[in-house]
Amino acid sequence: MEKNNTVILGRDMQLFRMVTYNPGYLVMFRHFDILLPLHDHTVQSICAARGITTELFLTIASVYGGRTQALTGKPGRGDLPVLLAYLKRSHRYYQEEIYPDVAGRIAELNKKARSPEMQLVDRFFSEYYGEVKEHLDYEDTRVFPYVEALLNQPDDGGSSTDHEEFKVEEYKGHHSDIEQKLDDLINLLLKYVPGDEFQKQRRELYLLLVQLDYDLKAHSRIEDLIFIPLVESLEKKR
Amino acid sequence: MSLKRNIAVLDPSEIIFSGLKQIISASAQVSGFDHLRSVTDLERLLVRKNLSALIVNPAFVEHNQKYFTGLRNSEQSLRFAAIVSTFISPDTVAFFDEVIYVTDSSERVSAVVSRMLNSGEARRSGEDGDLSARELDVLRLLVTGLSNKQIADELNISINTVITHRKNITRKTGIRSVPGLTIFAVSKKIITLDLEAD
């Protein structure tokens, strides 16, 4: 999946064209609950129909295109509810759609290949997926409710005492650990795990992992570079 | 038919070059022995000759990192040894295949040079994933669960050096995590594991 940094995304860009430039956008659309077929929708028309600001949509799309700078100042605190919904939907995608698919394929390969390396890969993936689930749960049960409570608070500065303090620094570190393990898995399967048989399964698994890796990295950047700064500004307001 | 092996010394010091020359020229394996004083000298030499080993003052490597890293990658059979008279940082050590100190005995210097000239075949076979002997040592201990400190103690090196070796292992293989490196080690037959049947 190619990142496309050179195409300028604007309000008049048609959704289907975005996907032809970068297939990764298909999954991004899914996180926004934009489903196939895309019809003739433009960024402008779909945002108007769904109550999304074009600023939020285009900023997230540029992160998908590989952008990591100059992201703040465009989506505002008013975008947080939509952004929260986006992140929650992403989690459901990971937990209900893609990870079970990957886990199933690895288990299948392990059953068929019966090599020590494949056994270790199966184990490695289970441990890795366990960490991912822990992280997603942490966000679902701690972080997101905290942000929702902040959003629902009246502006009079009353503080909420029944939520744990949101430790941004610790939370940021989680992402890179998890990303590194997926990188390791991809490199291992591509370069070192032996076995000439099951080439089709290996290729399909590799492509799926690359897709997952791409989306996860975009997801982490969106959280680190857009979501967290917005939450911090919300906290400062109190 | 014996292979002509060319060695060069990249160090401004005449004393160091003469000393090394005296020790190493005694070896039958070496046919060419050049004294280089700058990176330009080295570049010119590489155009004319096939170099088997380069003994170089680490300062040159530190100040020309990009050049030497590129050289290392493109000249797969060229071995690098540092000639050290003062201090060498652990990060720089990691670049070299061998380290020669000016306080070393002539026997040790000969042994080091001999290793460099004879290790060409082993490395090209790629059986070790192109990891150096030291990196393999660190990897073996790492996948048995030892900490950096424990590995440092076991191999009699500093923790910084262990970390540098780990960085190089990751750079060469693309794998960072210990369980990931374990799978790599098994696939390269660097270690074998007894796995319970799942």
Coordinates of C-alpha atoms in Angstrom, one line a residue:
Chain A
M1 CA 0.0 0.0 0.0
E2 CA 1.5 3.2 -1.1
K3 CA 1.3 6.3 0.9
N4 CA 0.5 9.3 -1.2
N5 CA 2.0 12.5 0.0
T6 CA 2.0 14.3 -3.3
V7 CA -1.7 14.5 -4.0
I8 CA -3.4 17.5 -2.5
L9 CA -6.6 16.5 -0.8
G10 CA -9.3 19.1 -0.8
R11 CA -13.0 19.4 -0.2
D12 CA -13.8 18.7 -3.9
M13 CA -11.9 15.4 -4.1
Q14 CA -14.1 12.5 -4.9
L15 CA -13.9 9.6 -2.4
F16 CA -13.4 6.9 -5.0
R17 CA -10.4 8.8 -6.4
M18 CA -8.8 8.9 -2.9
V19 CA -9.0 5.2 -2.8
T20 CA -7.5 4.7 -6.2
Y21 CA -4.5 6.8 -5.0
N22 CA -4.3 4.9 -1.7
P23 CA -6.2 1.7 -1.0
G24 CA -5.6 2.3 2.7
Y25 CA -8.4 4.9 2.6
L26 CA -10.9 2.2 2.3
V27 CA -10.3 1.2 5.9
M28 CA -10.2 4.9 7.0
F29 CA -13.7 5.3 5.4
R30 CA -14.9 2.3 7.3
H31 CA -13.7 4.0 10.6
F32 CA -15.9 6.9 9.6
D33 CA -18.7 4.5 8.8
I34 CA -18.5 5.3 5.1
L35 CA -19.3 2.2 3.3
L36 CA -19.0 0.9 -0.3
P37 CA -20.4 1.8 -2.8
L38 CA -19.0 5.4 -2.6
H39 CA -21.2 6.8 -5.3
D40 CA -20.0 10.2 -6.5
H41 CA -19.4 11.6 -3.1
T42 CA -16.8 14.3 -2.5
V43 CA -15.2 15.1 0.8
Q44 CA -17.5 18.0 1.0
S45 CA -20.7 16.1 0.3
I46 CA -20.0 13.1 2.6
C47 CA -19.0 15.4 5.5
A48 CA -22.2 17.4 5.1
A49 CA -24.3 14.3 5.1
R50 CA -22.6 12.8 8.1
G51 CA -22.0 15.8 10.4
I52 CA -18.2 15.6 10.1
T53 CA -16.2 18.7 9.7
T54 CA -14.0 18.8 6.6
E55 CA -11.1 19.9 8.8
L56 CA -11.3 16.7 10.8
F57 CA -11.8 14.5 7.8
L58 CA -8.9 16.0 5.8
T59 CA -6.6 16.1 8.7
I60 CA -7.1 12.4 9.4
A61 CA -6.8 11.7 5.6
S62 CA -3.5 13.5 5.5
V63 CA -2.2 11.4 8.5
Y64 CA -3.1 8.3 6.4
G65 CA -1.1 9.9 3.6
G66 CA 1.9 10.0 5.9
R67 CA 1.7 13.5 7.3
T68 CA 3.0 13.9 10.8
Q69 CA 3.5 17.7 11.1
A70 CA 1.3 20.8 11.3
L71 CA -1.7 18.8 12.3
T72 CA -2.9 20.8 15.3
G73 CA -5.0 23.9 15.1
K74 CA -7.2 22.5 12.4
P75 CA -9.6 20.1 14.1
G76 CA -11.0 21.7 17.2
R77 CA -12.5 20.6 20.5
G78 CA -15.9 20.5 18.7
D79 CA -14.5 17.6 16.7
L80 CA -13.9 15.4 19.7
P81 CA -17.2 13.6 19.7
V82 CA -16.8 12.6 16.1
L83 CA -13.2 11.7 16.6
L84 CA -14.1 9.5 19.6
A85 CA -16.7 7.7 17.5
Y86 CA -14.0 7.2 14.8
L87 CA -11.5 5.8 17.3
K88 CA -14.1 3.4 18.8
R89 CA -15.1 2.1 15.4
S90 CA -11.4 1.6 14.7
H91 CA -11.1 -0.6 17.7
R92 CA -14.0 -2.7 16.7
Y93 CA -12.4 -3.1 13.3
Y94 CA -9.2 -4.4 14.9
Q95 CA -10.9 -6.7 17.4
E96 CA -13.7 -8.0 15.3
E97 CA -12.4 -8.0 11.8
I98 CA -8.7 -8.0 11.2
Y99 CA -7.1 -9.6 14.2
P100 CA -9.3 -12.7 14.3
D101 CA -8.5 -13.1 10.6
V102 CA -4.7 -12.9 11.2
A103 CA -4.9 -15.2 14.2
G104 CA -6.8 -17.8 12.3
R105 CA -4.3 -17.7 9.4
I106 CA -1.4 -18.1 11.7
A107 CA -3.0 -20.9 13.6
E108 CA -3.8 -22.6 10.3
L109 CA -0.2 -22.2 9.1
N110 CA 1.2 -23.5 12.4
K111 CA -1.1 -26.6 12.2
K112 CA 0.0 -27.3 8.7
A113 CA 3.7 -26.4 8.8
R114 CA 4.6 -28.0 12.2
S115 CA 8.0 -26.3 12.4
P116 CA 9.6 -24.9 15.6
E117 CA 9.7 -21.5 14.0
M118 CA 6.0 -21.5 13.1
Q119 CA 5.2 -22.7 16.6
L120 CA 7.1 -19.8 18.0
V121 CA 5.5 -17.4 15.6
D122 CA 2.0 -18.6 16.8
R123 CA 3.1 -18.1 20.4
F124 CA 4.7 -14.7 19.6
F125 CA 1.5 -13.6 17.9
S126 CA -0.7 -14.7 20.8
E127 CA 1.4 -12.7 23.2
Y128 CA 1.5 -9.7 20.9
Y129 CA -2.3 -9.8 20.4
G130 CA -2.8 -10.1 24.2
E131 CA -0.8 -6.8 24.6
V132 CA -2.9 -5.2 21.9
K133 CA -6.1 -6.2 23.5
E134 CA -4.9 -4.9 26.8
H135 CA -4.1 -1.6 25.2
L136 CA -7.4 -1.3 23.3
D137 CA -9.3 -2.2 26.5
Y138 CA -7.4 0.5 28.4
E139 CA -8.5 3.0 25.9
D140 CA -12.1 1.8 25.7
T141 CA -12.6 1.5 29.4
R142 CA -10.4 4.3 30.8
V143 CA -9.4 6.9 28.2
F144 CA -12.6 7.3 26.2
P145 CA -15.0 7.5 29.1
Y146 CA -12.7 10.0 30.7
V147 CA -12.8 12.2 27.6
E148 CA -16.6 11.8 27.4
A149 CA -17.0 12.9 30.9
L150 CA -14.8 15.9 30.2
L151 CA -17.0 16.8 27.2
N152 CA -20.2 16.4 29.2
Q153 CA -19.0 18.6 32.1
P154 CA -20.5 22.0 32.4
D155 CA -18.1 24.9 31.8
D156 CA -18.2 26.1 35.3
G157 CA -14.9 24.4 36.1
G158 CA -16.4 21.7 38.4
S159 CA -14.0 18.8 38.5
S160 CA -14.7 15.1 38.1
T161 CA -13.2 13.1 40.9
D162 CA -14.3 9.6 39.9
H163 CA -12.0 9.1 37.0
E164 CA -8.3 8.3 37.3
E165 CA -5.8 10.8 36.1
F166 CA -5.1 10.6 32.5
K167 CA -1.4 10.0 32.1
V168 CA -0.6 11.1 28.6
E169 CA 3.1 10.2 28.7
E170 CA 2.6 6.6 29.7
Y171 CA -0.1 6.1 27.2
K172 CA 2.0 7.4 24.4
G173 CA 4.7 4.7 25.1
H174 CA 2.3 1.8 24.5
H175 CA 2.0 2.5 20.8
S176 CA 5.7 2.1 19.9
D177 CA 6.1 -1.2 21.8
I178 CA 3.2 -2.7 20.0
E179 CA 4.2 -1.4 16.6
Q180 CA 7.7 -2.8 17.0
K181 CA 6.4 -6.3 17.7
L182 CA 4.3 -6.2 14.6
D183 CA 7.3 -5.0 12.6
D184 CA 9.2 -8.0 14.0
L185 CA 6.5 -10.4 13.0
I186 CA 6.3 -9.0 9.5
N187 CA 10.1 -9.2 9.0
L188 CA 10.3 -12.7 10.4
L189 CA 7.6 -14.1 8.2
L190 CA 9.0 -12.3 5.1
K191 CA 12.7 -13.1 5.7
Y192 CA 13.4 -15.9 8.1
V193 CA 10.6 -18.3 8.9
P194 CA 11.4 -21.4 6.7
G195 CA 9.0 -23.4 4.6
D196 CA 8.6 -23.5 0.9
E197 CA 5.1 -24.9 1.1
F198 CA 2.0 -22.8 1.8
Q199 CA 3.3 -20.0 -0.3
K200 CA -0.2 -18.7 -1.1
Q201 CA -1.1 -18.6 2.6
R202 CA 2.1 -16.9 3.4
R203 CA 1.6 -14.2 0.8
E204 CA -1.9 -13.6 1.9
L205 CA -0.9 -13.4 5.5
Y206 CA 1.9 -11.0 4.7
L207 CA -0.4 -8.6 2.7
L208 CA -2.9 -8.7 5.5
L209 CA -0.2 -7.9 8.1
V210 CA 1.1 -5.0 6.0
Q211 CA -2.5 -3.6 5.8
L212 CA -2.9 -4.0 9.5
D213 CA 0.4 -2.4 10.2
Y214 CA -0.4 0.6 8.0
D215 CA -3.7 1.2 9.6
L216 CA -2.4 0.7 13.2
K217 CA 0.3 3.2 12.6
A218 CA -2.1 5.8 11.2
H219 CA -4.4 5.1 14.2
S220 CA -1.5 5.7 16.6
R221 CA -0.5 8.9 14.9
I222 CA -4.1 10.1 15.0
E223 CA -4.3 9.4 18.7
D224 CA -0.8 10.9 19.5
L225 CA -0.9 13.9 17.2
I226 CA -4.6 14.9 17.0
F227 CA -6.6 13.3 19.8
I228 CA -4.3 13.7 22.7
P229 CA -3.5 17.4 22.1
L230 CA -7.2 18.1 21.8
V231 CA -7.9 16.4 25.1
E232 CA -5.1 18.3 26.7
S233 CA -6.5 21.6 25.5
L234 CA -9.9 20.5 26.8
E235 CA -8.3 19.8 30.2
K236 CA -6.6 23.2 30.2
K237 CA -10.0 24.8 29.7
R238 CA -11.2 23.5 33.1
Chain B
M1 CA 48.1 -21.0 -5.7
S2 CA 48.0 -18.5 -2.8
L3 CA 45.7 -15.6 -2.8
K4 CA 47.3 -12.2 -2.9
R5 CA 46.0 -10.4 0.2
N6 CA 46.3 -6.6 0.4
I7 CA 46.1 -4.8 3.7
A8 CA 46.2 -1.0 4.2
V9 CA 46.7 1.1 7.3
L10 CA 44.8 4.4 7.5
D11 CA 46.5 6.4 10.2
P12 CA 48.7 9.5 10.0
S13 CA 51.4 8.0 12.3
E14 CA 54.5 6.7 10.7
I15 CA 55.4 4.9 14.0
I16 CA 52.1 3.0 14.0
F17 CA 52.4 2.1 10.4
S18 CA 56.0 0.9 10.6
G19 CA 55.2 -1.1 13.8
L20 CA 52.3 -2.8 12.2
K21 CA 54.2 -3.4 9.0
Q22 CA 57.0 -5.1 10.8
I23 CA 54.6 -7.5 12.6
I24 CA 52.3 -8.2 9.7
S25 CA 54.7 -8.4 6.8
A26 CA 56.2 -11.5 8.4
S27 CA 53.0 -13.2 7.5
A28 CA 53.1 -15.1 4.2
Q29 CA 49.5 -14.3 3.4
V30 CA 50.1 -10.6 2.9
S31 CA 51.4 -9.3 -0.4
G32 CA 50.5 -5.6 -0.4
F33 CA 50.8 -3.3 2.6
D34 CA 50.0 0.3 2.1
H35 CA 50.1 3.4 4.3
L36 CA 47.2 5.8 3.9
R37 CA 46.9 9.1 5.6
S38 CA 43.5 10.3 4.4
V39 CA 40.1 9.1 3.2
T40 CA 41.1 10.3 -0.3
D41 CA 44.2 8.1 -0.2
L42 CA 41.8 5.2 0.6
E43 CA 39.5 6.0 -2.2
R44 CA 42.4 6.1 -4.7
L45 CA 43.7 2.8 -3.4
L46 CA 40.4 1.1 -3.7
V47 CA 40.3 2.0 -7.4
R48 CA 43.7 0.3 -8.0
K49 CA 43.6 -2.7 -5.6
N50 CA 41.3 -5.2 -4.0
L51 CA 41.6 -4.7 -0.3
S52 CA 41.2 -7.6 2.1
A53 CA 41.7 -5.7 5.4
L54 CA 41.8 -2.1 6.5
I55 CA 43.4 -1.2 9.8
V56 CA 42.1 2.3 10.5
N57 CA 42.3 4.9 13.2
P58 CA 38.8 5.1 14.7
A59 CA 38.8 8.9 14.4
F60 CA 38.5 8.6 10.7
V61 CA 35.4 6.4 11.0
E62 CA 33.9 8.7 13.6
H63 CA 34.3 11.7 11.3
N64 CA 33.3 10.0 8.1
Q65 CA 30.5 7.7 9.3
K66 CA 28.5 7.9 6.1
Y67 CA 31.4 7.0 3.9
F68 CA 32.6 4.1 6.0
T69 CA 29.1 2.6 6.5
G70 CA 28.6 2.8 2.8
L71 CA 32.0 1.2 2.2
R72 CA 31.2 -1.5 4.7
N73 CA 28.0 -2.3 3.0
S74 CA 29.4 -2.3 -0.6
E75 CA 32.6 -4.2 0.1
Q76 CA 31.3 -7.4 1.6
S77 CA 34.7 -9.1 1.9
L78 CA 36.6 -6.2 3.3
R79 CA 37.4 -6.5 7.0
F80 CA 37.9 -3.6 9.3
A81 CA 40.2 -3.4 12.3
A82 CA 40.5 -0.3 14.6
I83 CA 44.0 0.7 15.6
V84 CA 43.6 2.3 19.0
S85 CA 46.1 4.3 20.9
T86 CA 44.0 6.4 23.2
F87 CA 40.3 5.8 23.6
I88 CA 37.5 4.3 21.5
S89 CA 33.8 4.7 22.3
P90 CA 31.6 1.6 22.4
D91 CA 29.5 2.9 19.6
T92 CA 32.6 3.1 17.3
V93 CA 33.8 -0.3 18.4
A94 CA 30.6 -1.8 17.0
F95 CA 31.6 -0.8 13.5
F96 CA 34.7 -2.9 13.5
D97 CA 35.3 -6.6 13.0
E98 CA 38.5 -6.4 15.3
V99 CA 40.2 -3.9 17.6
I100 CA 44.0 -3.7 17.8
Y101 CA 45.5 -1.7 20.7
V102 CA 49.1 -0.2 20.5
T103 CA 49.8 -2.1 23.7
D104 CA 49.0 -5.5 22.1
S105 CA 51.8 -8.0 21.7
S106 CA 52.9 -8.9 18.2
E107 CA 51.4 -12.4 18.6
R108 CA 48.0 -10.9 19.2
V109 CA 48.3 -8.5 16.3
S110 CA 49.3 -11.4 14.0
A111 CA 46.4 -13.5 15.3
V112 CA 43.9 -10.7 14.7
V113 CA 45.1 -10.1 11.2
S114 CA 45.1 -13.8 10.5
R115 CA 41.4 -13.9 11.6
M116 CA 40.5 -11.0 9.4
L117 CA 42.1 -12.6 6.3
N118 CA 40.6 -16.0 6.9
S119 CA 37.1 -15.0 7.9
G120 CA 36.0 -14.0 4.4
E121 CA 34.5 -17.3 3.5
A122 CA 32.5 -17.7 6.7
R123 CA 30.8 -14.4 6.4
R124 CA 29.9 -14.7 2.7
S125 CA 28.0 -17.9 3.4
G126 CA 25.4 -15.9 5.2
E127 CA 24.6 -18.8 7.6
D128 CA 24.8 -16.4 10.6
G129 CA 22.6 -13.8 9.0
D130 CA 25.7 -11.7 8.5
L131 CA 26.1 -11.1 12.2
S132 CA 29.6 -10.8 13.6
A133 CA 31.0 -13.3 16.1
R134 CA 30.5 -10.9 18.9
E135 CA 26.9 -10.2 17.8
L136 CA 26.2 -13.9 17.7
D137 CA 27.6 -14.2 21.3
V138 CA 25.3 -11.5 22.5
L139 CA 22.3 -12.9 20.6
R140 CA 22.8 -16.4 22.1
L141 CA 22.8 -15.0 25.6
L142 CA 19.9 -12.6 24.9
V143 CA 17.5 -15.3 23.8
T144 CA 18.2 -17.4 26.9
G145 CA 16.6 -14.5 28.9
L146 CA 19.7 -12.7 30.3
S147 CA 19.6 -9.0 30.9
N148 CA 22.0 -6.5 29.3
K149 CA 23.9 -6.4 32.6
Q150 CA 24.2 -10.2 32.8
I151 CA 25.3 -10.4 29.2
A152 CA 27.9 -7.8 29.8
D153 CA 29.3 -9.7 32.8
E154 CA 29.3 -13.0 31.0
L155 CA 31.2 -11.6 28.0
N156 CA 33.4 -9.3 30.0
I157 CA 32.3 -6.2 28.1
S158 CA 30.5 -3.0 29.1
I159 CA 26.7 -2.6 29.1
N160 CA 27.1 0.1 26.5
T161 CA 28.9 -2.4 24.2
V162 CA 26.0 -4.9 24.7
I163 CA 23.5 -2.2 23.7
T164 CA 25.5 -1.3 20.7
H165 CA 25.7 -5.0 19.6
R166 CA 21.9 -5.3 20.1
K167 CA 21.3 -2.2 18.0
N168 CA 23.5 -3.7 15.2
I169 CA 21.6 -7.0 15.4
T170 CA 18.3 -5.1 15.1
R171 CA 19.7 -3.1 12.2
K172 CA 20.9 -6.1 10.3
T173 CA 17.9 -8.4 10.9
G174 CA 15.0 -5.9 11.2
I175 CA 14.0 -7.6 14.5
R176 CA 14.1 -6.0 17.9
S177 CA 12.1 -7.9 20.4
V178 CA 13.6 -10.8 22.3
P179 CA 10.9 -13.3 21.3
G180 CA 11.3 -12.2 17.7
L181 CA 15.1 -12.6 17.8
T182 CA 14.5 -16.1 19.3
I183 CA 12.6 -17.1 16.2
F184 CA 15.4 -15.6 14.0
A185 CA 18.0 -17.5 16.0
V186 CA 16.1 -20.8 15.6
S187 CA 15.6 -20.2 11.9
K188 CA 19.4 -19.7 11.4
K189 CA 20.2 -22.7 13.6
I190 CA 22.1 -20.4 16.0
I191 CA 20.2 -22.1 18.8
T192 CA 17.9 -25.0 19.0
L193 CA 14.9 -25.2 21.3
D194 CA 12.9 -28.0 22.9
L195 CA 9.4 -27.0 22.4
E196 CA 6.5 -28.8 24.1
A197 CA 4.0 -30.1 21.6
D198 CA 1.1 -27.7 21.5

